[in-house]
């Protein structure tokens, strides 16, 4: 990984005129790095994949749990991403220790949700293979900031028409990195519509940082793989007792 971005460079990647706080870094990866990471994702053993109705995923680092995550060492290719993101300074002194790999076929998505209380409130997303639009929604009354209500908020968000609560979208291009913090973590819901193509409107707020796309364009999706890299603060150290001598 070549281009090193330092914490002092971060402000110039801040997305303007949106609630706090988002950073969008186009070309965070080179094409070689993107191919390498995609190859690693697809080299994972088949049982590593969990098939959901509208996407499939791989969980790395351990299963986040209210009582604590039993930490599993990240494979080298994900640790490399975690290290590089850590050096941006967005996790302060914490080390990202959890990665969710999501794969979306054309037309697939993820319903509006919040990431909940098990994570340090910073989401970093490495984007591979295709663009997508990440949509943001105002929360339901009573839904926000309440640790116990995440599931409920999810269910209601998917049942109720979201149109009135739709606020804005970010265009996530291949090889880019997105960082979400503060209100964009705690307050707004995020989701990806189940669409095969995206219309670029003036609600796509990071367009100035994107290469080439303009309002009025229609972008056809391909298969997208995202690496959602986060920090789980509460971990359990399981004592392995190997044969006592
Ligand atoms: O694929 C993405 O960028 C979104 C994934 C996501 O929101 C999640 O895993 O919580
Ligand atoms: Fe999420």
mmCIF file of C-alpha atoms and ligand atoms in Angstrom:
data_model
loop_
_atom_site.group_PDB
_atom_site.id
_atom_site.type_symbol
_atom_site.label_atom_id
_atom_site.label_comp_id
_atom_site.label_asym_id
_atom_site.label_seq_id
_atom_site.Cartn_x
_atom_site.Cartn_y
_atom_site.Cartn_z
ATOM 1 C CA UNK A 1 0.000 0.000 0.000
ATOM 2 C CA UNK A 2 1.672 3.153 -1.206
ATOM 3 C CA UNK A 3 -0.191 6.410 -0.726
ATOM 4 C CA UNK A 4 -0.041 7.141 2.958
ATOM 5 C CA UNK A 5 -2.544 9.617 4.326
ATOM 6 C CA UNK A 6 -1.675 11.162 7.669
ATOM 7 C CA UNK A 7 -4.121 12.405 10.312
ATOM 8 C CA UNK A 8 -3.244 15.998 9.398
ATOM 9 C CA UNK A 9 -4.395 15.349 5.789
ATOM 10 C CA UNK A 10 -7.815 14.107 6.876
ATOM 11 C CA UNK A 11 -9.677 17.459 7.026
ATOM 12 C CA UNK A 12 -9.416 17.906 3.268
ATOM 13 C CA UNK A 13 -11.424 14.701 2.777
ATOM 14 C CA UNK A 14 -14.249 15.821 4.999
ATOM 15 C CA UNK A 15 -17.632 15.789 3.263
ATOM 16 C CA UNK A 16 -18.995 19.335 3.376
ATOM 17 C CA UNK A 17 -22.548 20.466 4.102
ATOM 18 C CA UNK A 18 -23.652 17.230 5.747
ATOM 19 C CA UNK A 19 -24.340 16.385 9.383
ATOM 20 C CA UNK A 20 -21.161 15.509 11.313
ATOM 21 C CA UNK A 21 -19.000 13.647 10.420
ATOM 22 C CA UNK A 22 -18.023 11.936 7.208
ATOM 23 C CA UNK A 23 -14.727 11.585 5.373
ATOM 24 C CA UNK A 24 -14.630 10.274 1.816
ATOM 25 C CA UNK A 25 -11.247 9.312 0.392
ATOM 26 C CA UNK A 26 -11.375 8.398 -3.315
ATOM 27 C CA UNK A 27 -8.604 6.121 -4.582
ATOM 28 C CA UNK A 28 -7.667 5.027 -1.095
ATOM 29 C CA UNK A 29 -6.508 1.804 -2.793
ATOM 30 C CA UNK A 30 -4.711 1.231 -6.070
ATOM 31 C CA UNK A 31 -6.257 -1.091 -8.652
ATOM 32 C CA UNK A 32 -3.659 -3.734 -7.722
ATOM 33 C CA UNK A 33 -4.621 -3.519 -4.069
ATOM 34 C CA UNK A 34 -8.303 -3.775 -4.972
ATOM 35 C CA UNK A 35 -7.674 -6.922 -7.054
ATOM 36 C CA UNK A 36 -5.549 -8.392 -4.287
ATOM 37 C CA UNK A 37 -8.238 -7.830 -1.639
ATOM 38 C CA UNK A 38 -11.003 -9.193 -3.901
ATOM 39 C CA UNK A 39 -8.905 -12.291 -4.559
ATOM 40 C CA UNK A 40 -8.456 -12.774 -0.804
ATOM 41 C CA UNK A 41 -12.206 -12.366 -0.175
ATOM 42 C CA UNK A 42 -13.015 -14.981 -2.800
ATOM 43 C CA UNK A 43 -10.265 -17.308 -1.577
ATOM 44 C CA UNK A 44 -11.957 -17.655 1.825
ATOM 45 C CA UNK A 45 -13.311 -21.128 2.517
ATOM 46 C CA UNK A 46 -16.956 -21.564 1.560
ATOM 47 C CA UNK A 47 -18.242 -22.015 5.160
ATOM 48 C CA UNK A 48 -16.896 -18.532 5.925
ATOM 49 C CA UNK A 49 -19.814 -17.080 3.932
ATOM 50 C CA UNK A 50 -23.213 -16.465 5.520
ATOM 51 C CA UNK A 51 -25.971 -16.176 2.935
ATOM 52 C CA UNK A 52 -28.696 -13.651 3.737
ATOM 53 C CA UNK A 53 -31.771 -12.926 1.637
ATOM 54 C CA UNK A 54 -30.288 -9.830 0.007
ATOM 55 C CA UNK A 55 -26.497 -10.195 0.322
ATOM 56 C CA UNK A 56 -23.871 -12.536 1.727
ATOM 57 C CA UNK A 57 -21.198 -11.814 4.296
ATOM 58 C CA UNK A 58 -18.031 -12.953 6.034
ATOM 59 C CA UNK A 59 -17.391 -12.101 9.674
ATOM 60 C CA UNK A 60 -13.769 -11.689 10.775
ATOM 61 C CA UNK A 61 -12.274 -10.879 14.176
ATOM 62 C CA UNK A 62 -14.888 -12.597 16.345
ATOM 63 C CA UNK A 63 -18.617 -12.245 16.937
ATOM 64 C CA UNK A 64 -19.538 -8.942 18.626
ATOM 65 C CA UNK A 65 -21.589 -9.715 21.741
ATOM 66 C CA UNK A 66 -22.917 -7.597 24.632
ATOM 67 C CA UNK A 67 -20.830 -9.671 27.045
ATOM 68 C CA UNK A 68 -17.715 -9.190 24.956
ATOM 69 C CA UNK A 69 -16.214 -10.480 21.732
ATOM 70 C CA UNK A 70 -13.944 -13.494 21.847
ATOM 71 C CA UNK A 71 -11.166 -12.064 19.697
ATOM 72 C CA UNK A 72 -9.914 -13.995 16.700
ATOM 73 C CA UNK A 73 -6.771 -12.809 14.977
ATOM 74 C CA UNK A 74 -7.491 -11.044 11.669
ATOM 75 C CA UNK A 75 -5.856 -12.591 8.619
ATOM 76 C CA UNK A 76 -2.861 -10.664 7.340
ATOM 77 C CA UNK A 77 -4.686 -9.094 4.380
ATOM 78 C CA UNK A 78 -7.343 -7.584 6.674
ATOM 79 C CA UNK A 79 -4.838 -6.612 9.353
ATOM 80 C CA UNK A 80 -3.015 -4.655 6.649
ATOM 81 C CA UNK A 81 -6.226 -2.710 5.925
ATOM 82 C CA UNK A 82 -6.880 -2.213 9.643
ATOM 83 C CA UNK A 83 -3.337 -0.882 10.170
ATOM 84 C CA UNK A 84 -3.622 1.502 7.286
ATOM 85 C CA UNK A 85 -6.961 2.853 8.500
ATOM 86 C CA UNK A 86 -5.655 3.099 12.055
ATOM 87 C CA UNK A 87 -2.829 5.320 10.813
ATOM 88 C CA UNK A 88 -5.430 7.878 9.630
ATOM 89 C CA UNK A 89 -6.167 8.574 13.289
ATOM 90 C CA UNK A 90 -9.928 8.013 13.113
ATOM 91 C CA UNK A 91 -9.854 5.367 15.871
ATOM 92 C CA UNK A 92 -7.530 7.379 18.124
ATOM 93 C CA UNK A 93 -5.585 4.854 20.195
ATOM 94 C CA UNK A 94 -7.953 1.985 19.477
ATOM 95 C CA UNK A 95 -7.071 -0.708 16.981
ATOM 96 C CA UNK A 96 -9.762 -1.844 14.538
ATOM 97 C CA UNK A 97 -10.374 -5.490 15.455
ATOM 98 C CA UNK A 98 -13.472 -6.473 13.505
ATOM 99 C CA UNK A 99 -14.234 -6.702 9.777
ATOM 100 C CA UNK A 100 -17.494 -7.510 8.063
ATOM 101 C CA UNK A 101 -17.174 -8.392 4.388
ATOM 102 C CA UNK A 102 -20.444 -7.799 2.527
ATOM 103 C CA UNK A 103 -21.016 -8.896 -1.048
ATOM 104 C CA UNK A 104 -23.902 -7.392 -2.997
ATOM 105 C CA UNK A 105 -24.890 -8.707 -6.388
ATOM 106 C CA UNK A 106 -26.415 -6.195 -8.774
ATOM 107 C CA UNK A 107 -29.867 -5.364 -7.360
ATOM 108 C CA UNK A 108 -29.054 -6.306 -3.777
ATOM 109 C CA UNK A 109 -28.791 -3.987 -0.766
ATOM 110 C CA UNK A 110 -29.121 -3.596 2.986
ATOM 111 C CA UNK A 111 -32.131 -2.141 4.772
ATOM 112 C CA UNK A 112 -31.770 1.121 6.702
ATOM 113 C CA UNK A 113 -30.253 0.457 10.116
ATOM 114 C CA UNK A 114 -27.876 1.812 12.728
ATOM 115 C CA UNK A 115 -24.774 -0.128 13.702
ATOM 116 C CA UNK A 116 -25.662 -0.128 17.394
ATOM 117 C CA UNK A 117 -23.855 -0.074 20.719
ATOM 118 C CA UNK A 118 -21.381 -2.945 20.341
ATOM 119 C CA UNK A 119 -18.933 -0.878 18.274
ATOM 120 C CA UNK A 120 -16.780 2.147 18.953
ATOM 121 C CA UNK A 121 -18.808 4.756 17.031
ATOM 122 C CA UNK A 122 -16.670 4.979 13.910
ATOM 123 C CA UNK A 123 -17.495 3.039 10.744
ATOM 124 C CA UNK A 124 -14.825 2.700 8.091
ATOM 125 C CA UNK A 125 -15.732 1.135 4.756
ATOM 126 C CA UNK A 126 -13.372 -0.021 2.019
ATOM 127 C CA UNK A 127 -15.226 -0.262 -1.306
ATOM 128 C CA UNK A 128 -14.332 -2.892 -3.907
ATOM 129 C CA UNK A 129 -15.598 -3.925 -7.329
ATOM 130 C CA UNK A 130 -18.488 -1.532 -7.971
ATOM 131 C CA UNK A 131 -19.918 1.789 -6.895
ATOM 132 C CA UNK A 132 -23.037 1.976 -4.783
ATOM 133 C CA UNK A 133 -25.153 4.692 -3.205
ATOM 134 C CA UNK A 134 -25.262 4.701 0.578
ATOM 135 C CA UNK A 135 -28.520 6.369 1.647
ATOM 136 C CA UNK A 136 -29.136 8.137 4.955
ATOM 137 C CA UNK A 137 -32.445 8.429 6.759
ATOM 138 C CA UNK A 138 -33.593 10.441 9.739
ATOM 139 C CA UNK A 139 -34.367 8.085 12.599
ATOM 140 C CA UNK A 140 -37.829 7.160 13.733
ATOM 141 C CA UNK A 141 -39.072 9.103 16.756
ATOM 142 C CA UNK A 142 -37.725 7.297 19.814
ATOM 143 C CA UNK A 143 -35.496 5.100 17.711
ATOM 144 C CA UNK A 144 -32.219 6.935 17.963
ATOM 145 C CA UNK A 145 -29.469 6.642 20.501
ATOM 146 C CA UNK A 146 -31.272 3.969 22.450
ATOM 147 C CA UNK A 147 -29.016 0.968 22.752
ATOM 148 C CA UNK A 148 -31.864 -1.483 23.216
ATOM 149 C CA UNK A 149 -33.963 -0.313 20.319
ATOM 150 C CA UNK A 150 -31.713 -1.108 17.380
ATOM 151 C CA UNK A 151 -33.561 -4.217 16.302
ATOM 152 C CA UNK A 152 -36.896 -2.514 16.711
ATOM 153 C CA UNK A 153 -35.727 0.527 14.777
ATOM 154 C CA UNK A 154 -34.549 -1.777 11.994
ATOM 155 C CA UNK A 155 -37.862 -3.539 11.748
ATOM 156 C CA UNK A 156 -39.849 -0.340 11.781
ATOM 157 C CA UNK A 157 -37.542 1.336 9.311
ATOM 158 C CA UNK A 158 -38.087 -1.450 6.840
ATOM 159 C CA UNK A 159 -41.847 -1.545 7.386
ATOM 160 C CA UNK A 160 -42.543 2.169 7.138
ATOM 161 C CA UNK A 161 -42.105 4.116 3.921
ATOM 162 C CA UNK A 162 -38.695 5.738 4.182
ATOM 163 C CA UNK A 163 -39.215 8.501 1.662
ATOM 164 C CA UNK A 164 -39.982 11.301 4.109
ATOM 165 C CA UNK A 165 -36.985 10.404 6.207
ATOM 166 C CA UNK A 166 -34.542 10.132 3.297
ATOM 167 C CA UNK A 167 -31.898 12.812 3.792
ATOM 168 C CA UNK A 168 -28.977 12.296 1.413
ATOM 169 C CA UNK A 169 -26.711 9.761 -0.252
ATOM 170 C CA UNK A 170 -22.979 9.242 -0.660
ATOM 171 C CA UNK A 171 -21.617 7.820 -3.874
ATOM 172 C CA UNK A 172 -19.112 5.144 -2.876
ATOM 173 C CA UNK A 173 -16.734 4.466 -5.740
ATOM 174 C CA UNK A 174 -14.533 1.388 -6.045
ATOM 175 C CA UNK A 175 -11.225 1.730 -4.135
ATOM 176 C CA UNK A 176 -12.576 4.539 -1.939
ATOM 177 C CA UNK A 177 -12.707 4.695 1.850
ATOM 178 C CA UNK A 178 -15.644 6.120 3.803
ATOM 179 C CA UNK A 179 -15.471 7.104 7.471
ATOM 180 C CA UNK A 180 -18.663 7.831 9.456
ATOM 181 C CA UNK A 181 -18.698 9.224 12.978
ATOM 182 C CA UNK A 182 -20.811 11.164 15.469
ATOM 183 C CA UNK A 183 -24.362 11.933 14.259
ATOM 184 C CA UNK A 184 -23.832 9.903 11.102
ATOM 185 C CA UNK A 185 -23.150 6.949 13.398
ATOM 186 C CA UNK A 186 -25.499 7.611 16.301
ATOM 187 C CA UNK A 187 -28.441 9.466 14.824
ATOM 188 C CA UNK A 188 -29.014 8.676 11.156
ATOM 189 C CA UNK A 189 -29.835 5.275 9.688
ATOM 190 C CA UNK A 190 -27.890 4.086 6.647
ATOM 191 C CA UNK A 191 -28.888 1.610 3.968
ATOM 192 C CA UNK A 192 -28.436 0.581 0.347
ATOM 193 C CA UNK A 193 -31.498 0.325 -1.888
ATOM 194 C CA UNK A 194 -32.066 -2.898 -3.810
ATOM 195 C CA UNK A 195 -31.492 -1.393 -7.243
ATOM 196 C CA UNK A 196 -29.533 -2.376 -10.346
ATOM 197 C CA UNK A 197 -28.693 1.200 -11.279
ATOM 198 C CA UNK A 198 -28.476 4.497 -9.418
ATOM 199 C CA UNK A 199 -29.613 7.923 -10.557
ATOM 200 C CA UNK A 200 -27.273 10.659 -9.461
ATOM 201 C CA UNK A 201 -29.301 13.513 -7.989
ATOM 202 C CA UNK A 202 -28.374 16.658 -6.098
ATOM 203 C CA UNK A 203 -28.923 14.665 -2.890
ATOM 204 C CA UNK A 204 -25.618 12.854 -3.584
ATOM 205 C CA UNK A 205 -23.622 15.142 -1.348
ATOM 206 C CA UNK A 206 -20.038 13.986 -1.916
ATOM 207 C CA UNK A 207 -20.183 14.345 -5.697
ATOM 208 C CA UNK A 208 -17.460 16.999 -5.779
ATOM 209 C CA UNK A 209 -14.962 14.400 -4.510
ATOM 210 C CA UNK A 210 -15.990 11.730 -7.025
ATOM 211 C CA UNK A 211 -14.284 11.206 -10.351
ATOM 212 C CA UNK A 212 -16.579 11.991 -13.195
ATOM 213 C CA UNK A 213 -20.163 11.375 -12.064
ATOM 214 C CA UNK A 214 -22.590 14.267 -12.469
ATOM 215 C CA UNK A 215 -26.185 15.027 -11.540
ATOM 216 C CA UNK A 216 -28.445 13.357 -14.118
ATOM 217 C CA UNK A 217 -26.147 10.382 -14.703
ATOM 218 C CA UNK A 218 -27.327 6.819 -14.259
ATOM 219 C CA UNK A 219 -24.689 4.420 -12.948
ATOM 220 C CA UNK A 220 -25.192 0.695 -13.461
ATOM 221 C CA UNK A 221 -24.116 -1.419 -10.527
ATOM 222 C CA UNK A 222 -21.977 -4.528 -10.708
ATOM 223 C CA UNK A 223 -21.049 -6.873 -7.863
ATOM 224 C CA UNK A 224 -19.778 -4.840 -4.934
ATOM 225 C CA UNK A 225 -17.734 -6.065 -1.999
ATOM 226 C CA UNK A 226 -17.360 -3.845 1.043
ATOM 227 C CA UNK A 227 -15.055 -4.250 4.026
ATOM 228 C CA UNK A 228 -16.667 -2.645 7.069
ATOM 229 C CA UNK A 229 -13.822 -2.175 9.528
ATOM 230 C CA UNK A 230 -14.666 -1.265 13.118
ATOM 231 C CA UNK A 231 -13.421 -1.490 16.693
ATOM 232 C CA UNK A 232 -15.215 -3.639 19.273
ATOM 233 C CA UNK A 233 -14.206 -2.236 22.677
ATOM 234 C CA UNK A 234 -15.514 -5.048 24.844
ATOM 235 C CA UNK A 235 -13.486 -8.180 24.312
ATOM 236 C CA UNK A 236 -13.005 -11.418 26.226
ATOM 237 C CA UNK A 237 -9.710 -13.154 26.490
ATOM 238 C CA UNK A 238 -10.335 -16.853 26.545
ATOM 239 C CA UNK A 239 -7.661 -18.678 28.471
ATOM 240 C CA UNK A 240 -6.509 -21.653 26.512
ATOM 241 C CA UNK A 241 -5.196 -24.255 28.878
ATOM 242 C CA UNK A 242 -3.056 -26.646 27.028
ATOM 243 C CA UNK A 243 -1.954 -29.829 28.766
ATOM 244 C CA UNK A 244 -0.519 -28.961 32.186
ATOM 245 C CA UNK A 245 2.932 -30.184 32.881
HETATM 246 O O1 LIG B 1 -21.857 -2.351 2.482
HETATM 247 C C1 LIG B 1 -21.883 -1.288 3.095
HETATM 248 O O2 LIG B 1 -21.218 -0.324 2.750
HETATM 249 C C2 LIG B 1 -22.775 -1.143 4.292
HETATM 250 C C3 LIG B 1 -22.632 -2.251 5.269
HETATM 251 C C4 LIG B 1 -23.283 -1.938 6.587
HETATM 252 O O3 LIG B 1 -23.932 -0.959 6.760
HETATM 253 C C5 LIG B 1 -23.082 -2.836 7.744
HETATM 254 O O4 LIG B 1 -22.526 -3.935 7.563
HETATM 255 O O5 LIG B 1 -23.481 -2.468 8.856
HETATM 256 FE FE1 LIG B 2 -24.219 -0.521 8.866
#
